[in-house]
GROMACS .gro file of N, CA and C in nm:
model
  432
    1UNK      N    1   0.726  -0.899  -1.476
    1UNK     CA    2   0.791  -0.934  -1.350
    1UNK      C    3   0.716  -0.865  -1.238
    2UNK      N    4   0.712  -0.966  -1.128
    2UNK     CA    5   0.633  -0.854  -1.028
    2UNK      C    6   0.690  -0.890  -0.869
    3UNK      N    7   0.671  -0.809  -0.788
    3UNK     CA    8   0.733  -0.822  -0.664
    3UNK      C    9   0.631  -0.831  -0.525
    4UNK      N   10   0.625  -0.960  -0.498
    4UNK     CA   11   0.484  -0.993  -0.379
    4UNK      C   12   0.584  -0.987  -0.212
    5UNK      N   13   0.472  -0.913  -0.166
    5UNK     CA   14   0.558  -0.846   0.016
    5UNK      C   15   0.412  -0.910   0.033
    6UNK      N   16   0.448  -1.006   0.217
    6UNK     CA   17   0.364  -1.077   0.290
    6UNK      C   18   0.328  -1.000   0.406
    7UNK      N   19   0.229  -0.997   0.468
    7UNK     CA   20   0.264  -0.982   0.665
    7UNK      C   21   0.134  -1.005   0.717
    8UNK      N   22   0.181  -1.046   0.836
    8UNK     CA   23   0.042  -1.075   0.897
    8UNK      C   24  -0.013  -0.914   1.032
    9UNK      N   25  -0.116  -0.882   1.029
    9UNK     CA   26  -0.152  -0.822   1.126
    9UNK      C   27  -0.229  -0.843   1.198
   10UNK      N   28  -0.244  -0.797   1.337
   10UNK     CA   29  -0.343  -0.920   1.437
   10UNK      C   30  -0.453  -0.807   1.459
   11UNK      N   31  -0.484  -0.778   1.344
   11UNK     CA   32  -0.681  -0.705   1.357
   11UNK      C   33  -0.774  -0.764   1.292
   12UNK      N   34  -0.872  -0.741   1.277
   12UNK     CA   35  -0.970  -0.833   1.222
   12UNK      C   36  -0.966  -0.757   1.046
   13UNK      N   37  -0.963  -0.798   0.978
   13UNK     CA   38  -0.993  -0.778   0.810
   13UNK      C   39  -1.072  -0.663   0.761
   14UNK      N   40  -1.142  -0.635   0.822
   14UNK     CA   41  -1.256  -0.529   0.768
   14UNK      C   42  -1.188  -0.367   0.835
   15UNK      N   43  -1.126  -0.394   0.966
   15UNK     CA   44  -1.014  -0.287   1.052
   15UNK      C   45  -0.890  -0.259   0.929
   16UNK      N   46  -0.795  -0.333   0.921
   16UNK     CA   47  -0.728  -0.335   0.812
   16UNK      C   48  -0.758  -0.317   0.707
   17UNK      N   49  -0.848  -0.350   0.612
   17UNK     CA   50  -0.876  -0.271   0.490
   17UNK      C   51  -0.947  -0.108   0.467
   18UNK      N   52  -1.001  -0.100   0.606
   18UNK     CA   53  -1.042   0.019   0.627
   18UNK      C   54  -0.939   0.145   0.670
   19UNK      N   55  -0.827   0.085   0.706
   19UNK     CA   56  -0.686   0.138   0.738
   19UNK      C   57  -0.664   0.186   0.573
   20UNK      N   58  -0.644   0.132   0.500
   20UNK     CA   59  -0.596   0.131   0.354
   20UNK      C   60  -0.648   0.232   0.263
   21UNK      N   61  -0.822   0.234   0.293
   21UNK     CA   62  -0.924   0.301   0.184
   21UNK      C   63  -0.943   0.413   0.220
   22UNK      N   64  -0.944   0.437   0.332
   22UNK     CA   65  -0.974   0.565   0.447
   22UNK      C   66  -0.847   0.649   0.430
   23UNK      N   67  -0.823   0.784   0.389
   23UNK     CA   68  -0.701   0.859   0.351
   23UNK      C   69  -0.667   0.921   0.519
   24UNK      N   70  -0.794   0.942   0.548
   24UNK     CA   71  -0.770   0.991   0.746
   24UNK      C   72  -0.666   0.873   0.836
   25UNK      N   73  -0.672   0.761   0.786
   25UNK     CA   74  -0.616   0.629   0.843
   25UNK      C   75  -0.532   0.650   0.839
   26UNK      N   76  -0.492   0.650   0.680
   26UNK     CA   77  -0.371   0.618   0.585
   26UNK      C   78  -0.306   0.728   0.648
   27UNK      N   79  -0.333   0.837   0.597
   27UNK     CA   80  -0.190   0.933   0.749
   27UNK      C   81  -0.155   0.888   0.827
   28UNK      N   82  -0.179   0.815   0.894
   28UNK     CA   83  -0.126   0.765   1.069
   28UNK      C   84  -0.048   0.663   1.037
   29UNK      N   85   0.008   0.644   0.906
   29UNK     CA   86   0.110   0.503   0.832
   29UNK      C   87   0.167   0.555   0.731
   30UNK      N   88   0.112   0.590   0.641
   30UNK     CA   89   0.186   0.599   0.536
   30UNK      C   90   0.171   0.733   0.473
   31UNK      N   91   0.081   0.783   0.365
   31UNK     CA   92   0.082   0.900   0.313
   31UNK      C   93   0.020   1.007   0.403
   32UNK      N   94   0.110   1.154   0.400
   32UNK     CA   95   0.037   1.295   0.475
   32UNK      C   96  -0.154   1.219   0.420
   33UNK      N   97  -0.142   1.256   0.325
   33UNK     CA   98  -0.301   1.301   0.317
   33UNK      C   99  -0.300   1.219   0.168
   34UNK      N  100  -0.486   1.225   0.120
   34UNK     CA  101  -0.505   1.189   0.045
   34UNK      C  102  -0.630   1.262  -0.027
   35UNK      N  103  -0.656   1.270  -0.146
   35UNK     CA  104  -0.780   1.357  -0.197
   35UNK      C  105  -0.908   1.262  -0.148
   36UNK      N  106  -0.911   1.153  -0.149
   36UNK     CA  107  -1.049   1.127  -0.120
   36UNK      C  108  -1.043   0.979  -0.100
   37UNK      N  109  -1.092   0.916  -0.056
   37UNK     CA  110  -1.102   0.777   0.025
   37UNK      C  111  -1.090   0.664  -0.141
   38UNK      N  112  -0.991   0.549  -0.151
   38UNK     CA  113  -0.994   0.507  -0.261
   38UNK      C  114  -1.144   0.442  -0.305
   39UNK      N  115  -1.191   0.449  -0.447
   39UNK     CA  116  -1.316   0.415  -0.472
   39UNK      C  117  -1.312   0.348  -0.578
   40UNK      N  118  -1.348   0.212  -0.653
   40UNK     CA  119  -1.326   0.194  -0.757
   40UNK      C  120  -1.357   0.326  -0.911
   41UNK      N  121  -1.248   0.306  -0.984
   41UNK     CA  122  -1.281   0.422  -1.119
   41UNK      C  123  -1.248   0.525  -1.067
   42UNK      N  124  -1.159   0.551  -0.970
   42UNK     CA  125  -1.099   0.737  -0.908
   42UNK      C  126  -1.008   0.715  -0.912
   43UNK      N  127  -0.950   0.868  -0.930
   43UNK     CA  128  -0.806   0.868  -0.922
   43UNK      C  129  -0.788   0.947  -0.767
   44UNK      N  130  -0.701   0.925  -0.731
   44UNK     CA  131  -0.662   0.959  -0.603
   44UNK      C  132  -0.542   1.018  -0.610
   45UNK      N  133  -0.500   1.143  -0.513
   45UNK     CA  134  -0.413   1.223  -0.554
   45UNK      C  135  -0.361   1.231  -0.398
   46UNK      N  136  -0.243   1.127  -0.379
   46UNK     CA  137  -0.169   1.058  -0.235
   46UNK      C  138  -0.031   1.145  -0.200
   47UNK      N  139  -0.045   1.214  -0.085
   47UNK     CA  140   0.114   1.324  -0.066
   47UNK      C  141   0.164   1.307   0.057
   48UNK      N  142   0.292   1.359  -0.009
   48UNK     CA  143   0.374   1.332   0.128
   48UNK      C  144   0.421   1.444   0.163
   49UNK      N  145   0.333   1.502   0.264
   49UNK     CA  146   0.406   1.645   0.260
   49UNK      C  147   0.577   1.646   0.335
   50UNK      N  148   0.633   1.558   0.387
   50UNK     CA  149   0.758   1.567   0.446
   50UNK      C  150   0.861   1.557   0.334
   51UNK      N  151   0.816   1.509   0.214
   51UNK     CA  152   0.904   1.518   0.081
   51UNK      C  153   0.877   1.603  -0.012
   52UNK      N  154   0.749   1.690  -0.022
   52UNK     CA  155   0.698   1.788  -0.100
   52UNK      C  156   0.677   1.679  -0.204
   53UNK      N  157   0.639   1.603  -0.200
   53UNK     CA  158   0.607   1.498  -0.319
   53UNK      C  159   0.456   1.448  -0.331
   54UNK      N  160   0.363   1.408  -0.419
   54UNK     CA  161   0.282   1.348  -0.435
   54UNK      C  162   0.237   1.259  -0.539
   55UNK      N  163   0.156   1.160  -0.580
   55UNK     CA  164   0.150   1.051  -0.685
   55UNK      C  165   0.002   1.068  -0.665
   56UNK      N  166  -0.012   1.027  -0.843
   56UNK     CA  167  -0.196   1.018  -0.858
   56UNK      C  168  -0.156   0.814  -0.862
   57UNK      N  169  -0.295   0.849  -0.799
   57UNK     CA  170  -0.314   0.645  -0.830
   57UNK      C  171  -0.427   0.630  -0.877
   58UNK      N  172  -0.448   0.541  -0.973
   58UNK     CA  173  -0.601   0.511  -1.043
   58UNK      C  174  -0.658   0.402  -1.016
   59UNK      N  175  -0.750   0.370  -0.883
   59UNK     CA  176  -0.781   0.256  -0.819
   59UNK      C  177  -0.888   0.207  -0.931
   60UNK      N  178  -0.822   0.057  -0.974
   60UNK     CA  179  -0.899  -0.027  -1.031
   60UNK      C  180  -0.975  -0.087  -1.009
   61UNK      N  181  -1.000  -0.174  -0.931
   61UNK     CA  182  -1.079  -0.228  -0.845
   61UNK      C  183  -1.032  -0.261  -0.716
   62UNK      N  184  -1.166  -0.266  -0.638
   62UNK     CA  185  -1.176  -0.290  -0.493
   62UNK      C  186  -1.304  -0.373  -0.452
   63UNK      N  187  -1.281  -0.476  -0.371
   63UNK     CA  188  -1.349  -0.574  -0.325
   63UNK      C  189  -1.363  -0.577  -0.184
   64UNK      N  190  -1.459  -0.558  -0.172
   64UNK     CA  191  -1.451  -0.479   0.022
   64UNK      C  192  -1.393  -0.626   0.050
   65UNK      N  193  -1.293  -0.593   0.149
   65UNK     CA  194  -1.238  -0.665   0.270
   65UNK      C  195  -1.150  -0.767   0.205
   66UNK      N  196  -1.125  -0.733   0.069
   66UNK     CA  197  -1.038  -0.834   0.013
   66UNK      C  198  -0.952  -0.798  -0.070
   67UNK      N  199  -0.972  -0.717  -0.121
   67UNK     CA  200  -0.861  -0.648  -0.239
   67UNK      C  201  -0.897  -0.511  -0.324
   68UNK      N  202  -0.736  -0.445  -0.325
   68UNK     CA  203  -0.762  -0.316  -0.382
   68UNK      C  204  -0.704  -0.311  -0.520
   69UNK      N  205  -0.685  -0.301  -0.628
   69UNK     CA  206  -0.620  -0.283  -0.729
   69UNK      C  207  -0.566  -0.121  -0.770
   70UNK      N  208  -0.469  -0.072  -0.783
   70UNK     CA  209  -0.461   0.079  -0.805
   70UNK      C  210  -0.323   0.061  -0.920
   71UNK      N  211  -0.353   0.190  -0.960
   71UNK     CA  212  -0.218   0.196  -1.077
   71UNK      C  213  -0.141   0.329  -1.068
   72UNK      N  214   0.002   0.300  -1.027
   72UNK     CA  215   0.055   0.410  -0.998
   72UNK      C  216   0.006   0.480  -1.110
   73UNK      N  217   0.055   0.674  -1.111
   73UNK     CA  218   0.022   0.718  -1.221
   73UNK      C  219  -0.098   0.760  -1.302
   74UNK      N  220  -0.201   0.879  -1.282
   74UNK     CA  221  -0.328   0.847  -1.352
   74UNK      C  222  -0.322   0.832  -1.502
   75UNK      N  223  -0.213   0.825  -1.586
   75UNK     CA  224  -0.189   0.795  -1.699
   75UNK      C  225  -0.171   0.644  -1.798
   76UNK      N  226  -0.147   0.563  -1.667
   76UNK     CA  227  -0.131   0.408  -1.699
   76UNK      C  228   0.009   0.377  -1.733
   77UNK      N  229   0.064   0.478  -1.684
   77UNK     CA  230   0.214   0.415  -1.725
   77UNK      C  231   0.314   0.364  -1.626
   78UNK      N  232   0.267   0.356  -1.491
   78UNK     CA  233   0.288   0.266  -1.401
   78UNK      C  234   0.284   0.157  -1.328
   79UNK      N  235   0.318   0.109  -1.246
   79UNK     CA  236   0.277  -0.025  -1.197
   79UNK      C  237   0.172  -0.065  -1.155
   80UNK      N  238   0.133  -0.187  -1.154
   80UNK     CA  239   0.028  -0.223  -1.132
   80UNK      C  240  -0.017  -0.228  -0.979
   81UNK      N  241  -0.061  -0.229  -0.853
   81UNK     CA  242  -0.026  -0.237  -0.725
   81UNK      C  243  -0.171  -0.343  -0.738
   82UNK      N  244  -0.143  -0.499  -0.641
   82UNK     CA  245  -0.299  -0.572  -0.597
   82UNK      C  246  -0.271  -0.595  -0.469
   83UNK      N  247  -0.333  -0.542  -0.357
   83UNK     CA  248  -0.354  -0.592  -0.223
   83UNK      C  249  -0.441  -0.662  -0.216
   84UNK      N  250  -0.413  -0.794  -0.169
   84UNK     CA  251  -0.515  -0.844  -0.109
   84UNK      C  252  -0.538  -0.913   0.051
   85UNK      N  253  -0.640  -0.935   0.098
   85UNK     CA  254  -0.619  -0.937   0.238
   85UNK      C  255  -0.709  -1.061   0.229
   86UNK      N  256  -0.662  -1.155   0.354
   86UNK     CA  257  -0.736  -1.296   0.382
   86UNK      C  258  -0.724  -1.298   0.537
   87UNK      N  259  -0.857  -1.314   0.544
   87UNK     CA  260  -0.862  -1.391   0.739
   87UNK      C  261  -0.801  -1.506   0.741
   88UNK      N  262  -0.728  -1.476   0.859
   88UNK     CA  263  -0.714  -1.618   0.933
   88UNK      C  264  -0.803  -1.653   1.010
   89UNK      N  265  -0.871  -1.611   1.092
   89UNK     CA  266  -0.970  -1.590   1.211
   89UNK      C  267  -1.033  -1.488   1.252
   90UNK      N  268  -1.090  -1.410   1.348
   90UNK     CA  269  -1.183  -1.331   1.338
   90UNK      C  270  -1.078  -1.200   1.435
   91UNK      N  271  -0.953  -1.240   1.404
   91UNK     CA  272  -0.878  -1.115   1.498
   91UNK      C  273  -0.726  -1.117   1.390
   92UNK      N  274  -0.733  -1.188   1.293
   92UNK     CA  275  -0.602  -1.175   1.223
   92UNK      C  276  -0.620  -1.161   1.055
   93UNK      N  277  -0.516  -1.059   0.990
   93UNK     CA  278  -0.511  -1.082   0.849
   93UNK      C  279  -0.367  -1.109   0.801
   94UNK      N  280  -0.394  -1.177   0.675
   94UNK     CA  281  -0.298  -1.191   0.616
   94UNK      C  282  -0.296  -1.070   0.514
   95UNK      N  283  -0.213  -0.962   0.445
   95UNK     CA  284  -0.237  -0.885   0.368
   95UNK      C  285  -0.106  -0.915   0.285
   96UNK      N  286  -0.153  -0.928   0.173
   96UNK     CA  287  -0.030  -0.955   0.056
   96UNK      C  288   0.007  -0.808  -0.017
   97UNK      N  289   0.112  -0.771  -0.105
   97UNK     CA  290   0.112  -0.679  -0.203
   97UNK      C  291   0.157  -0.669  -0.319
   98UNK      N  292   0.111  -0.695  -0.397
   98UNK     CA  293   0.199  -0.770  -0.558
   98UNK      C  294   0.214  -0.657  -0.638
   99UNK      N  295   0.342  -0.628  -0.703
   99UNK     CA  296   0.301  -0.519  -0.772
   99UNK      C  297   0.389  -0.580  -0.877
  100UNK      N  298   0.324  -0.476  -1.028
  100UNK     CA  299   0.365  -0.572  -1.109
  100UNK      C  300   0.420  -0.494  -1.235
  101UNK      N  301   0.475  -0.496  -1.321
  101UNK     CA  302   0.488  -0.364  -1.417
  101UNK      C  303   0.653  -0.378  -1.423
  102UNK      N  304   0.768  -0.472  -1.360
  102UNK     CA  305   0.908  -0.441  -1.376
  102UNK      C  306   0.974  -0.525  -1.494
  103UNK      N  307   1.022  -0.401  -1.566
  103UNK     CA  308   1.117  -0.464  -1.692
  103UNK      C  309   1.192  -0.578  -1.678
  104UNK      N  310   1.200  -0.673  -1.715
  104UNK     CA  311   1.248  -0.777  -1.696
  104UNK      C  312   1.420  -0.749  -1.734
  105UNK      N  313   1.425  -0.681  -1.875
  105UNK     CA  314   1.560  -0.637  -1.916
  105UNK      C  315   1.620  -0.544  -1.881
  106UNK      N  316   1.563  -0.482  -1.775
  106UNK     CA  317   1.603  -0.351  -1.716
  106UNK      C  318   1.778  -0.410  -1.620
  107UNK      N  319   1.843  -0.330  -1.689
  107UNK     CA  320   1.971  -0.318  -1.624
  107UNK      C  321   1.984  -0.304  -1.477
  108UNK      N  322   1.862  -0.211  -1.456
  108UNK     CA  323   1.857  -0.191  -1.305
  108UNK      C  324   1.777  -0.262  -1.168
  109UNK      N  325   1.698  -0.372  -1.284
  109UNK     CA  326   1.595  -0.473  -1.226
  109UNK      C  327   1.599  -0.467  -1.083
  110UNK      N  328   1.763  -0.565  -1.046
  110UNK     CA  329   1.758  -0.598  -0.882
  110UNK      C  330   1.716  -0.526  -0.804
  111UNK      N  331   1.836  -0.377  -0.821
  111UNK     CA  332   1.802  -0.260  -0.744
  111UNK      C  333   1.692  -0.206  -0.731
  112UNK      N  334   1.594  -0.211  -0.876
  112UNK     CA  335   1.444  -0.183  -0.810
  112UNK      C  336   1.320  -0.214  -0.748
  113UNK      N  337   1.389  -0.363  -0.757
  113UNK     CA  338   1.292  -0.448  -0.715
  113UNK      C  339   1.338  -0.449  -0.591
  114UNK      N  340   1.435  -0.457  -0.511
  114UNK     CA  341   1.499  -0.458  -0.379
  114UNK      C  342   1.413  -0.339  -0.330
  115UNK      N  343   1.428  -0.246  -0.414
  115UNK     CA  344   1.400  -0.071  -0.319
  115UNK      C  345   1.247  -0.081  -0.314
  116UNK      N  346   1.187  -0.108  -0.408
  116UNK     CA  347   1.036  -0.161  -0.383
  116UNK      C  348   0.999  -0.260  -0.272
  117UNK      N  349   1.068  -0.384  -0.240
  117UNK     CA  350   1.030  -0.419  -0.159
  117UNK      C  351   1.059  -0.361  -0.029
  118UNK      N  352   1.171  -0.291  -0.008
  118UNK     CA  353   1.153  -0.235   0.088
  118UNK      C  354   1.079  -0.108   0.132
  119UNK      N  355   1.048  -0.024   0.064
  119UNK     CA  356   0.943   0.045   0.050
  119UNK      C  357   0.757  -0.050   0.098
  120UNK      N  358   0.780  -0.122   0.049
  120UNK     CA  359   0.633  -0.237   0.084
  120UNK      C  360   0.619  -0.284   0.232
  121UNK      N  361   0.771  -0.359   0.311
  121UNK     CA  362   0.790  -0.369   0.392
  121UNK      C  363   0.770  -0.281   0.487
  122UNK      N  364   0.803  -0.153   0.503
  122UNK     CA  365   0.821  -0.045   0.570
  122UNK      C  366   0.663   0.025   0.575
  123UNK      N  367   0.612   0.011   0.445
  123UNK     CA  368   0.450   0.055   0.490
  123UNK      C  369   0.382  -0.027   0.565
  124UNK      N  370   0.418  -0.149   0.548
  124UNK     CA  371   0.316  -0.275   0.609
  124UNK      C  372   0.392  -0.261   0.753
  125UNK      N  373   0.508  -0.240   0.794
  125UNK     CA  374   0.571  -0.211   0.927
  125UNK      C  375   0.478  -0.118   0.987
  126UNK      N  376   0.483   0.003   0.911
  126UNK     CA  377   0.395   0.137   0.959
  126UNK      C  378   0.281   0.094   1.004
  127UNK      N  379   0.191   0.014   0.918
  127UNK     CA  380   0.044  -0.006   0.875
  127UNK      C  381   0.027  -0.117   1.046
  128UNK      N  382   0.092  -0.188   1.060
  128UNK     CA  383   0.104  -0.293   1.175
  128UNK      C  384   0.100  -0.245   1.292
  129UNK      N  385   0.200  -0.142   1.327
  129UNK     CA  386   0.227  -0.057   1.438
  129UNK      C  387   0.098   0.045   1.479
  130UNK      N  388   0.059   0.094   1.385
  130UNK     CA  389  -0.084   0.193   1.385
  130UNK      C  390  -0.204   0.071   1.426
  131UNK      N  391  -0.206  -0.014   1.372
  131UNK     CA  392  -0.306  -0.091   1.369
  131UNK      C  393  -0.314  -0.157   1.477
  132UNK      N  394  -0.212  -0.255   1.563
  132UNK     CA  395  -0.219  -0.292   1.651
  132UNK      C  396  -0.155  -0.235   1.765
  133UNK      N  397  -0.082  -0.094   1.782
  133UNK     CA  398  -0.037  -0.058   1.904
  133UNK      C  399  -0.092   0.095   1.876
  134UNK      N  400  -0.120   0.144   1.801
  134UNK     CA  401  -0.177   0.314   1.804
  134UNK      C  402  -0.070   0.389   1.743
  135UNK      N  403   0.034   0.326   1.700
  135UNK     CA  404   0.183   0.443   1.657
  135UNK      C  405   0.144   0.492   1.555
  136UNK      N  406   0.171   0.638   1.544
  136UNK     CA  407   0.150   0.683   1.431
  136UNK      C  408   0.259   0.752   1.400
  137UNK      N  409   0.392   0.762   1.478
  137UNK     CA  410   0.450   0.867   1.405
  137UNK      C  411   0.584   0.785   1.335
  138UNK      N  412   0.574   0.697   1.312
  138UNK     CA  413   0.699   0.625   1.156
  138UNK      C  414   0.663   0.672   1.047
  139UNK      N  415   0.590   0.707   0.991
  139UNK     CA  416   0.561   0.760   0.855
  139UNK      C  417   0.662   0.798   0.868
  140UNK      N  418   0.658   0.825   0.725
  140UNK     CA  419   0.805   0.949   0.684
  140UNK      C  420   0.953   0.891   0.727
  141UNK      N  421   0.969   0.798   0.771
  141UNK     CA  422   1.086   0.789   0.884
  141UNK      C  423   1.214   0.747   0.784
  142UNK      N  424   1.205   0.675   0.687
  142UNK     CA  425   1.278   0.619   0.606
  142UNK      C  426   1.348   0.806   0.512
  143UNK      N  427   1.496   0.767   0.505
  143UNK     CA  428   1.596   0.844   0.455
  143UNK      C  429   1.605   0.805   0.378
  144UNK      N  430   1.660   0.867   0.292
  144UNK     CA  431   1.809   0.827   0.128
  144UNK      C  432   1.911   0.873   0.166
   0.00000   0.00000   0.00000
C-alpha cells in the first residue's frame, strides 16, 4: 500500500530539487540539519533538533532534477520514500511523493496513512513557502 501527496511549486525544477538534496536548504523547510547532502548509496543522518529526534535515511537513488528514492531507516525496515519532480515550464514544478511500505492489514492503516499524509503535505507547504516567498520559519510548527 502506498500513499502519493501532489503540489505544484512556481520555481524552476533544478531550484526545487536542489531545495531537497542540499541539507543547508532543507533547514529552511523541513529538517534542523542534515549529515551530508543526499547522494545516491549514503545514508544520511536527518534531525530535528526542536524534537531531540533524528532518522537515518538510505538514499537509493537519485536522478538529478527528477527523482530521489530514500528509505526510512538505515536498516531497510522502513518505508520506501520516491520523489519525483516534472516541469511544467521553465518557472514551475510538479513534485509528487509516494511512499510506500504500509501494511495493508494493519488495524491502524487509516490513521497512518492520514498522519503521513499530512506530515507530506506540511513539508511540501514548508518547502513552497521557502521556495517561492523566502519563509523559513514553519519548520517545526506542527504539534501533537
Amino acid at each position: 500500500m502506498n500513499n502519493l501527496t501532489k503540489f505544484k511549486i512556481v520555481k524552476p525544477i533544478n531550484e526545487v530539487f536542489d531545495a531537497i538534496i542540499d541539507p543547508v536548504k532543507m533547514s529552511n523547510y523541513w529538517f534542523s540539519s542534515g549529515s551530508g547532502r543526499l547522494e545516491q548509496g549514503k545514508t544520511i543522518t536527518l534531525r530535528y533538533d526542536e524534537y531531540d529526534a533524528q532518522v537515518d535515511i538510505k538514499v537509493m537513488e537519485i536522478e538529478l532534477n527528477k527523482k530521489i528514492v530514500f528509505q526510512w531507516g538505515a536498516n531497510e525496515e522502513g518505508h520506501v520514500v520516491t520523489i519525483t519532480l516534472k516541469e511544467l515550464d521553465n518557472t514551475s514544478t510538479i513534485i509528487e511523493i509516494n511512499e510506500e511500505g504500509f501494511n495493508e492489514n494493519d488495524d491502524e492503516l487509516i490513521s497512518k496513512l492520514v498522519d503521513n499524509k499530512e506530515g507530506w503535505v506540511y513539508m511540501l507547504t514548508c518547502l513552497k513557502g521557502y521556495l517561492e516567498f523566502g519563509v523559513t520559519n514553519l519548520r517545526a510548527g506542527i504539534v501533537k
